[in-house]
Short mmCIF file of C-alpha atoms and ligand atoms in Angstrom, two decimals:
data_model
loop_
_atom_site.label_atom_id
_atom_site.label_comp_id
_atom_site.label_asym_id
_atom_site.label_seq_id
_atom_site.Cartn_x
_atom_site.Cartn_y
_atom_site.Cartn_z
CA UNK A 254 -11.51 100.98 61.14
CA UNK A 255 -10.46 104.53 62.17
CA UNK A 256 -8.88 103.06 65.34
CA UNK A 257 -6.97 100.58 63.20
CA UNK A 258 -5.78 103.32 60.82
CA UNK A 259 -4.64 105.40 63.82
CA UNK A 260 -2.86 102.49 65.47
CA UNK A 261 -1.18 101.34 62.25
CA UNK A 262 0.04 104.81 61.30
CA UNK A 263 1.28 105.42 64.89
CA UNK A 264 3.20 102.15 65.03
CA UNK A 265 4.72 102.64 61.58
CA UNK A 266 5.75 106.26 62.12
CA UNK A 267 7.13 105.67 65.67
CA UNK A 268 9.15 102.77 64.34
CA UNK A 269 10.45 104.87 61.43
CA UNK A 270 11.34 107.83 63.72
CA UNK A 271 13.20 105.60 66.22
CA UNK A 272 15.00 103.73 63.46
CA UNK A 273 15.98 106.99 61.79
CA UNK A 274 17.14 108.53 65.14
CA UNK A 275 19.28 105.51 66.08
CA UNK A 276 20.91 105.08 62.65
CA UNK A 277 21.53 108.81 62.17
CA UNK A 278 23.10 109.06 65.68
CA UNK A 279 25.39 106.17 64.81
CA UNK A 280 26.37 107.73 61.46
CA UNK A 281 26.94 111.12 63.12
CA UNK A 282 29.07 109.52 65.87
CA UNK A 283 31.23 107.68 63.30
CA UNK A 284 31.67 110.92 61.38
CA UNK A 285 32.89 112.71 64.56
CA UNK A 286 35.30 109.82 65.27
CA UNK A 287 36.77 110.11 61.74
CA UNK A 288 37.08 113.90 62.01
CA UNK A 289 38.74 113.58 65.46
CA UNK A 290 41.31 111.19 64.03
CA UNK A 291 42.16 113.74 61.29
CA UNK A 292 42.50 116.52 63.88
CA UNK A 293 44.78 114.35 66.04
CA UNK A 294 46.92 113.55 63.00
CA UNK A 295 47.24 117.25 62.09
CA UNK A 296 48.25 118.20 65.65
CA UNK A 297 50.85 115.45 65.87
CA UNK A 298 52.32 116.53 62.54
CA UNK A 299 52.49 120.14 63.79
CA UNK A 300 54.17 118.90 66.97
CA UNK A 301 56.69 116.80 65.03
CA UNK A 302 57.59 119.74 62.80
CA UNK A 303 57.93 122.22 65.74
CA UNK A 304 60.24 120.01 67.85
CA UNK A 305 58.35 121.01 71.01
CA UNK A 306 58.22 118.84 74.12
CA UNK A 307 55.37 116.29 74.44
CA UNK A 308 53.90 118.18 77.45
CA UNK A 309 53.41 121.21 75.22
CA UNK A 310 51.38 119.15 72.78
CA UNK A 311 49.14 118.01 75.63
CA UNK A 312 48.50 121.62 76.63
CA UNK A 313 48.10 122.72 73.06
CA UNK A 314 45.59 120.02 72.31
CA UNK A 315 43.90 119.85 75.65
CA UNK A 316 43.82 116.14 74.93
CA UNK A 317 42.86 113.35 77.21
CA UNK A 318 46.15 111.53 77.17
CA UNK A 319 49.57 111.81 75.60
CA UNK A 320 52.01 108.93 75.68
CA UNK A 321 55.52 108.82 74.29
CA UNK A 322 57.20 105.41 73.84
CA UNK A 323 60.42 104.14 72.40
CA UNK A 324 60.15 101.81 69.42
CA UNK A 325 59.93 98.75 71.69
CA UNK A 326 56.84 100.21 73.38
CA UNK A 327 58.55 101.30 76.61
CA UNK A 328 56.74 104.37 77.97
CA UNK A 329 59.04 107.40 78.11
CA UNK A 330 56.34 109.92 78.98
CA UNK A 331 52.66 109.63 79.87
CA UNK A 332 50.56 112.72 80.58
CA UNK A 333 48.43 110.85 83.07
CA UNK A 334 51.50 109.34 84.73
CA UNK A 335 50.21 105.84 84.23
CA UNK A 336 52.46 102.87 83.65
CA UNK A 337 51.06 101.55 80.42
CA UNK A 338 52.70 98.29 79.68
CA UNK A 339 49.92 96.92 77.51
CA UNK A 340 49.57 99.87 75.14
CA UNK A 341 51.99 98.20 72.77
CA UNK A 342 49.16 95.77 71.87
CA UNK A 343 46.71 98.51 70.87
CA UNK A 344 45.66 98.50 67.22
CA UNK A 345 46.82 102.07 66.57
CA UNK A 346 50.25 101.43 68.19
CA UNK A 347 50.76 98.22 66.21
CA UNK A 348 49.79 100.04 63.02
CA UNK A 349 52.23 102.89 63.83
CA UNK A 350 55.08 100.39 64.40
CA UNK A 351 54.41 98.57 61.14
CA UNK A 352 53.27 101.38 58.84
CA UNK A 353 54.17 104.69 60.48
CA UNK A 354 50.74 105.68 61.88
CA UNK A 355 47.55 104.20 63.22
CA UNK A 356 44.28 105.08 64.84
CA UNK A 357 41.61 103.34 66.89
CA UNK A 358 38.67 104.11 69.15
CA UNK A 359 36.94 102.42 72.03
CA UNK A 360 34.39 103.01 74.75
CA UNK A 361 35.89 104.11 78.04
CA UNK A 362 33.81 102.61 80.85
CA UNK A 363 35.53 104.87 83.38
CA UNK A 364 34.77 108.10 81.50
CA UNK A 365 31.59 106.82 79.84
CA UNK A 366 32.84 108.37 76.60
CA UNK A 367 34.32 107.24 73.30
CA UNK A 368 38.12 107.63 73.36
CA UNK A 369 39.79 108.22 69.97
CA UNK A 370 43.48 107.29 69.67
CA UNK A 371 46.10 108.34 67.15
CA UNK A 372 49.64 106.99 67.18
CA UNK A 373 52.55 108.09 64.96
CA UNK A 374 56.05 106.74 64.49
CA UNK A 375 58.75 109.50 64.42
CA UNK A 376 61.57 107.07 63.56
CA UNK A 377 62.96 107.15 67.12
CA UNK A 378 59.79 107.26 69.22
CA UNK A 379 56.08 106.51 69.16
CA UNK A 380 53.70 109.35 70.07
CA UNK A 381 50.16 108.38 71.03
CA UNK A 382 47.45 110.89 71.83
CA UNK A 383 43.75 110.50 72.57
CA UNK A 384 40.69 112.70 72.81
CA UNK A 385 37.36 111.78 74.42
CA UNK A 386 34.17 112.49 72.56
CA UNK A 387 30.54 111.74 73.49
CA UNK A 388 29.55 108.13 73.03
CA UNK A 389 26.72 107.34 70.58
CA UNK A 390 24.44 106.52 73.57
CA UNK A 391 25.11 109.98 75.08
CA UNK A 392 24.47 111.56 71.68
CA UNK A 393 21.18 109.66 71.42
CA UNK A 394 20.16 110.73 74.94
CA UNK A 395 21.04 114.33 74.08
CA UNK A 396 18.82 114.10 70.99
CA UNK A 397 15.98 112.54 73.04
CA UNK A 398 14.07 115.78 73.86
CA UNK A 399 14.02 116.64 70.14
CA UNK A 400 12.97 113.09 69.40
CA UNK A 401 10.10 113.30 71.90
CA UNK A 402 9.07 116.54 70.23
CA UNK A 403 8.96 114.64 66.92
CA UNK A 404 6.92 111.87 68.51
CA UNK A 405 4.34 114.35 69.82
CA UNK A 406 4.21 115.91 66.35
CA UNK A 407 3.86 112.42 64.90
CA UNK A 408 0.90 111.54 67.16
CA UNK A 409 -0.75 114.84 66.24
CA UNK A 410 -0.19 114.19 62.52
CA UNK A 411 -1.48 110.63 62.85
CA UNK A 412 -4.64 111.84 64.59
CA UNK A 413 -5.08 114.40 61.84
CA UNK A 414 -4.44 111.80 59.15
CA UNK A 415 -6.93 109.41 60.74
CA UNK A 416 -9.53 112.12 60.93
CA UNK A 417 -8.92 113.00 57.28
CA UNK A 418 -8.95 109.33 56.25
CA UNK A 419 -12.20 108.79 58.16
CA UNK A 420 -13.79 111.85 56.62
CA UNK A 421 -12.65 111.36 53.06
CA UNK A 422 -12.61 107.58 52.75
CA UNK A 423 -14.87 106.09 55.40
CA UNK A 424 -17.53 108.75 55.35
CA UNK A 425 -18.48 108.12 51.69
CA UNK A 426 -18.38 104.37 52.36
CA UNK A 427 -20.70 104.83 55.38
CA UNK A 428 -22.90 107.04 53.22
CA UNK A 429 -22.95 104.29 50.58
CA UNK A 430 -23.83 101.62 53.16
CA UNK A 431 -26.56 103.88 54.58
CA UNK A 432 -28.11 104.40 51.18
CA UNK A 433 -27.90 100.66 50.43
CA UNK A 434 -29.65 99.55 53.63
CA UNK A 435 -33.37 99.05 53.61
CA UNK A 436 -33.97 100.68 50.28
CA UNK A 437 -34.74 99.31 46.86
CA UNK A 438 -33.75 102.53 45.13
CA UNK A 439 -30.66 102.69 42.96
CA UNK A 440 -27.58 103.43 45.06
CA UNK A 441 -25.70 106.50 43.79
CA UNK A 442 -22.18 107.59 44.80
CA UNK A 443 -20.28 110.88 44.76
CA UNK A 444 -16.86 109.32 44.12
CA UNK A 445 -16.18 107.33 40.97
CA UNK A 446 -13.84 104.99 42.93
CA UNK A 447 -16.89 103.69 44.81
CA UNK A 448 -18.91 103.14 41.63
CA UNK A 449 -17.91 99.44 41.29
CA UNK A 450 -19.23 98.77 44.85
CA UNK A 451 -22.42 100.69 44.07
CA UNK A 452 -22.81 98.63 40.86
CA UNK A 453 -22.48 95.38 42.81
CA UNK A 454 -25.02 96.58 45.41
CA UNK A 455 -27.43 97.67 42.67
CA UNK A 456 -27.07 94.34 40.88
CA UNK A 457 -27.63 92.44 44.14
CA UNK A 458 -30.61 94.65 45.00
CA UNK A 459 -32.11 94.03 41.59
CA UNK A 460 -31.51 90.31 41.97
CA UNK A 461 -33.11 90.28 45.45
CA UNK A 462 -36.11 92.30 44.23
CA UNK A 463 -36.57 90.04 41.20
CA UNK A 464 -36.17 86.89 43.29
CA UNK A 465 -38.70 88.19 45.83
CA UNK A 466 -41.10 89.12 43.03
CA UNK A 467 -40.66 85.77 41.34
CA UNK A 468 -41.08 83.94 44.67
CA UNK A 469 -44.29 85.84 45.44
CA UNK A 470 -45.55 85.18 41.92
CA UNK A 471 -44.64 81.51 42.24
CA UNK A 472 -46.47 81.09 45.57
CA UNK A 473 -49.50 82.93 44.25
CA UNK A 474 -49.54 80.76 41.08
CA UNK A 475 -49.10 77.52 43.02
CA UNK A 476 -51.91 78.32 45.43
CA UNK A 477 -54.13 79.44 42.55
CA UNK A 478 -53.41 76.29 40.52
CA UNK A 479 -53.94 74.04 43.53
CA UNK A 480 -57.15 75.71 44.46
CA UNK A 481 -59.12 74.34 41.49
CA UNK A 482 -58.49 70.59 42.05
CA UNK A 483 -58.73 71.02 45.84
CA UNK A 484 -62.10 72.76 45.61
CA UNK A 485 -63.32 70.03 43.29
CA UNK A 486 -62.04 67.25 45.58
CA UNK A 487 -63.59 68.94 48.64
CA UNK A 488 -66.96 69.46 46.89
CA UNK A 489 -67.26 65.87 45.68
CA UNK A 490 -66.01 64.46 48.98
CA UNK A 491 -68.71 66.50 50.82
CA UNK A 492 -71.36 65.14 48.46
CA UNK A 493 -70.24 61.54 49.09
CA UNK A 494 -70.09 62.21 52.84
CA UNK A 495 -73.67 63.57 52.86
CA UNK A 496 -74.87 60.12 51.73
CA UNK A 497 -77.41 61.69 49.37
CA UNK A 498 -75.81 60.40 46.17
CA UNK A 499 -76.96 57.28 44.44
CA UNK A 500 -74.44 54.60 43.56
CA UNK A 501 -73.75 55.87 40.01
CA UNK A 502 -73.23 59.45 41.12
CA UNK A 503 -71.01 58.25 43.96
CA UNK A 504 -68.84 56.35 41.47
CA UNK A 505 -68.63 59.46 39.25
CA UNK A 506 -67.75 61.65 42.25
CA UNK A 507 -65.10 59.15 43.32
CA UNK A 508 -63.56 59.08 39.85
CA UNK A 509 -63.48 62.91 39.73
CA UNK A 510 -61.75 62.95 43.13
CA UNK A 511 -59.25 60.41 41.79
CA UNK A 512 -58.59 62.44 38.62
CA UNK A 513 -58.16 65.67 40.54
CA UNK A 514 -55.84 64.01 43.08
CA UNK A 515 -53.70 62.66 40.24
CA UNK A 516 -53.66 66.10 38.65
CA UNK A 517 -52.62 67.59 42.00
CA UNK A 518 -49.83 65.12 42.59
CA UNK A 519 -48.60 65.52 38.98
CA UNK A 520 -48.51 69.28 39.54
CA UNK A 521 -46.62 68.89 42.83
CA UNK A 522 -44.12 66.58 41.10
CA UNK A 523 -43.56 69.21 38.38
CA UNK A 524 -43.19 72.02 40.91
CA UNK A 525 -40.65 69.97 42.86
CA UNK A 526 -38.75 69.11 39.68
CA UNK A 527 -38.75 72.77 38.63
CA UNK A 528 -37.22 73.98 41.91
CA UNK A 529 -34.90 70.97 42.09
CA UNK A 530 -33.32 72.06 38.80
CA UNK A 531 -31.95 75.22 40.46
CA UNK A 532 -29.67 73.16 42.68
CA UNK A 533 -29.03 70.35 40.23
CA UNK A 534 -25.26 70.09 40.08
CA UNK A 535 -25.14 66.55 38.78
CA UNK A 536 -22.31 65.86 36.32
CA UNK A 537 -22.94 65.45 32.61
CA UNK A 538 -21.40 62.74 30.49
CA UNK A 539 -21.11 61.75 26.81
CA UNK A 540 -24.48 60.33 25.83
CA UNK A 541 -25.62 58.83 22.52
CA UNK A 542 -28.92 60.73 22.39
CA UNK A 543 -29.92 59.05 19.10
CA UNK A 544 -30.33 55.75 20.98
CA UNK A 545 -32.03 57.40 23.97
CA UNK A 546 -34.60 59.14 21.73
CA UNK A 547 -35.30 56.05 19.61
CA UNK A 548 -35.94 53.97 22.73
CA UNK A 549 -37.97 56.63 24.53
CA UNK A 550 -40.43 57.41 21.71
CA UNK A 551 -41.43 53.73 21.68
CA UNK A 552 -43.18 54.30 25.03
CA UNK A 553 -45.49 56.79 23.24
CA UNK A 554 -46.75 54.31 20.66
CA UNK A 555 -49.91 53.37 22.66
CA UNK A 556 -50.76 57.04 23.17
CA UNK A 557 -50.30 57.87 19.48
CA UNK A 558 -52.49 54.88 18.61
CA UNK A 559 -55.09 55.90 21.16
CA UNK A 560 -55.23 59.50 19.87
CA UNK A 561 -54.97 58.38 16.21
CA UNK A 562 -51.87 60.47 15.71
CA UNK A 563 -49.42 59.74 12.93
CA UNK A 564 -45.88 59.77 14.26
CA UNK A 565 -42.88 60.15 12.02
CA UNK A 566 -39.25 60.20 13.06
CA UNK A 567 -36.02 61.03 11.31
CA UNK A 568 -33.19 60.38 13.74
CA UNK A 569 -29.55 60.67 12.77
CA UNK A 570 -27.45 57.88 14.25
CA UNK A 571 -24.81 58.35 16.91
CA UNK A 572 -25.44 61.94 17.90
CA UNK A 573 -23.38 62.28 21.07
CA UNK A 574 -23.87 65.12 23.53
CA UNK A 575 -22.47 65.93 26.95
CA UNK A 576 -25.67 65.72 28.94
CA UNK A 577 -27.69 63.43 31.23
CA UNK A 578 -30.17 60.72 30.21
CA UNK A 579 -33.02 62.22 32.26
CA UNK A 580 -32.56 65.69 30.69
CA UNK A 581 -33.26 64.25 27.22
CA UNK A 582 -36.24 62.13 28.30
CA UNK A 583 -37.71 65.02 30.31
CA UNK A 584 -37.48 67.36 27.31
CA UNK A 585 -39.03 64.72 25.04
CA UNK A 586 -41.83 64.00 27.53
CA UNK A 587 -42.85 67.64 27.73
CA UNK A 588 -42.60 68.41 24.01
CA UNK A 589 -44.25 65.18 22.80
CA UNK A 590 -47.07 65.22 25.39
CA UNK A 591 -47.82 68.84 24.42
CA UNK A 592 -47.74 67.90 20.72
CA UNK A 593 -50.29 65.19 21.50
CA UNK A 594 -52.38 67.31 23.88
CA UNK A 595 -52.64 70.31 21.56
CA UNK A 596 -53.01 68.33 18.34
CA UNK A 597 -56.08 68.01 16.17
CA UNK A 598 -57.90 64.73 15.62
CA UNK A 599 -55.91 62.55 13.19
CA UNK A 600 -53.05 65.03 13.38
CA UNK A 601 -49.39 64.18 13.03
CA UNK A 602 -46.14 64.68 14.87
CA UNK A 603 -42.68 64.68 13.33
CA UNK A 604 -39.52 64.29 15.37
CA UNK A 605 -36.21 65.12 13.71
CA UNK A 606 -32.71 64.80 15.15
CA UNK A 607 -29.58 65.94 13.38
CA UNK A 608 -26.15 66.52 14.81
CA UNK A 609 -26.98 70.18 15.48
CA UNK A 610 -30.65 70.20 16.41
CA UNK A 611 -33.75 68.46 17.67
CA UNK A 612 -37.16 69.39 16.28
CA UNK A 613 -40.65 68.41 17.43
CA UNK A 614 -43.29 69.53 14.92
CA UNK A 615 -47.02 68.99 15.15
CA UNK A 616 -50.06 69.78 13.05
CA UNK A 617 -52.02 70.96 16.08
CA UNK A 618 -54.01 74.02 17.09
CA UNK A 619 -50.97 76.32 17.00
CA UNK A 620 -50.24 79.29 19.25
CA UNK A 621 -51.06 82.98 18.76
CA UNK A 622 -48.06 85.17 17.91
CA UNK A 623 -48.62 87.30 21.05
CA UNK A 624 -48.68 84.22 23.23
CA UNK A 625 -45.43 82.81 21.84
CA UNK A 626 -43.19 85.02 23.99
CA UNK A 627 -44.95 83.91 27.20
CA UNK A 628 -45.26 80.17 26.83
CA UNK A 629 -41.87 79.46 28.46
CA UNK A 630 -42.85 81.40 31.62
CA UNK A 631 -43.83 79.45 34.73
CA UNK A 632 -47.57 78.74 35.05
CA UNK A 633 -48.36 80.36 31.71
CA UNK A 634 -51.14 78.61 29.89
CA UNK A 635 -52.82 79.80 26.73
CA UNK A 636 -56.12 78.30 27.82
CA UNK A 637 -56.91 79.88 31.18
CA UNK A 638 -59.94 77.71 31.94
CA UNK A 639 -57.95 75.42 34.31
CA UNK A 640 -60.16 72.62 33.17
CA UNK A 641 -59.41 68.99 33.80
CA UNK A 642 -57.49 68.56 30.53
CA UNK A 643 -55.54 71.77 30.55
CA UNK A 644 -51.99 71.83 31.96
CA UNK A 645 -50.40 73.98 34.65
CA UNK A 646 -47.92 75.79 32.43
CA UNK A 647 -44.85 74.18 33.97
CA UNK A 648 -43.73 71.75 31.25
CA UNK A 649 -42.18 74.28 28.86
CA UNK A 650 -40.55 76.23 31.70
CA UNK A 651 -38.80 73.00 32.77
CA UNK A 652 -37.69 72.44 29.14
CA UNK A 653 -36.40 76.04 29.03
CA UNK A 654 -34.52 75.61 32.28
CA UNK A 655 -32.89 72.37 31.07
CA UNK A 656 -31.89 74.01 27.76
CA UNK A 657 -30.51 77.11 29.51
CA UNK A 658 -28.37 75.11 31.91
CA UNK A 659 -27.06 73.01 28.97
CA UNK A 660 -26.45 76.19 26.89
CA UNK A 661 -28.82 74.99 24.17
CA UNK A 662 -31.00 77.38 22.18
CA UNK A 663 -34.72 76.70 22.48
CA UNK A 664 -37.03 78.35 19.94
CA UNK A 665 -40.64 77.97 18.88
CA UNK A 666 -42.41 78.72 15.65
CA UNK A 667 -46.15 78.40 15.32
CA UNK A 668 -49.03 79.22 13.01
CA UNK A 669 -52.45 79.42 14.56
CA UNK A 670 -54.58 76.52 13.33
CA UNK A 671 -51.70 74.86 11.45
CA UNK A 672 -49.22 73.64 13.97
CA UNK A 673 -46.17 74.29 16.10
CA UNK A 674 -42.46 73.49 15.84
CA UNK A 675 -40.17 73.46 18.87
CA UNK A 676 -36.45 73.52 17.99
CA UNK A 677 -33.45 72.92 20.24
CA UNK A 678 -30.08 73.83 18.80
CA UNK A 679 -27.21 72.09 20.55
P1 LIG B 12 -49.07 72.90 29.97
O1 LIG B 12 -49.03 72.21 28.67
O2 LIG B 12 -48.92 72.00 31.13
O3 LIG B 12 -50.17 73.87 30.08
P2 LIG B 12 -46.63 74.00 29.12
O4 LIG B 12 -45.64 74.86 29.84
O5 LIG B 12 -46.13 72.71 28.59
O6 LIG B 12 -47.77 73.80 30.09
O7 LIG B 12 -47.19 74.84 27.95
C1 LIG B 12 -47.59 76.19 28.10
C2 LIG B 12 -48.66 76.55 27.12
O8 LIG B 12 -48.12 76.56 25.81
C3 LIG B 12 -49.80 75.58 27.08
O9 LIG B 12 -50.80 76.00 27.96
C4 LIG B 12 -50.26 75.60 25.66
O10 LIG B 12 -51.27 76.57 25.50
C5 LIG B 12 -49.05 76.09 24.87
N1 LIG B 12 -48.46 74.98 24.12
C6 LIG B 12 -47.41 74.22 24.46
N2 LIG B 12 -47.10 73.34 23.52
C7 LIG B 12 -48.00 73.52 22.53
C8 LIG B 12 -48.22 72.91 21.25
N3 LIG B 12 -47.43 71.92 20.80
N4 LIG B 12 -49.22 73.38 20.51
C9 LIG B 12 -50.00 74.36 20.92
N5 LIG B 12 -49.85 74.99 22.12
C10 LIG B 12 -48.87 74.57 22.89
#
């Protein structure tokens, strides 16, 4: 970056210096030409008033050339003794014939100088004089040593500027980068201008730390949760393999293995679904959730009958939400299966849907107030026994994730021993 700053400032300043030198030389040269014309005019006027001979004017002026012509352009006198037939066409001569005086300038290849002409009409003759001045190129070349001096000064200033820029701008940035690398501590800065960058780094760091923590926690929970069914499967499989079990015990061991395998695969399916939701970018659409809910709860009828649970529903018609069919059924599955699982014998479940909210209320075992804040966390279960009938603590975290991504508010209210109500406000 310092090299780029140096190079950019050098290119810009060299360009500016050269541009300034060329344009100012041109302006200065034009100024000299204008002043020379005025001087020539003054001298010719003095000459006209004095009535001196043309040769005297040449000496007086020390001019380059002096030409006297009659009004047809015929040369009467020329200080350089040249026969100048074509002078009559010169701009200054033409202007003098038509309006009394004229001036012009041009580059003399022979003298390598700018020649300034002035011509005046004295009623009976045309007097034309010229003076040579330095051309703009010569002026530029004369100014070149000074210009080179400026360029050297420019390079020095650019080097100094780059050094200052590196010290005052890049150094704190390097310092910031240094403090941000390989550390989890909060990045602090000396300059308030760098605070927004430090904030971003701190936010990212916090995010990375939290993600790492959550990943570690997730892996540890998954392995812990998998361990129980796997140990059980392994133990019973070993017993069967030993051949020491009678037929009845073998059947029991086989059914335990089956149950635990189903539990394991259900857990894996939930884990996959949970992580899948992070990348779920599927589009939502207008869905009549009243119809979806009415149809879906029908599939629970056998379970309610089996568990002797009274189910009541109060579903408002034609509630339309921008969502996906599987989001609604997934939420229902988790809330209703929990309401069944954690209900009391002959308990009841009430499902209510209005335009603004969905409620699943049960008359089950309820949840302790202290536990309520944790139940939406991954792998959190109130009953830590990890028994065959207890869950893995993933269902409510999936519901929470679905509600969060849909910007719905999920709340829970529960009284220990009386029941629980889960509410989703759309
Ligand atoms: P799982 O039910 O698979 O254990 P969840 O994430 O669905 O996991 O639930 C987390 C915990 O919240 C459960 O372990 C249970 O203790 C508690 N819970 C959830 N729903 C209810 C309910 N309706 N009544 C009582 N407790 C509940």
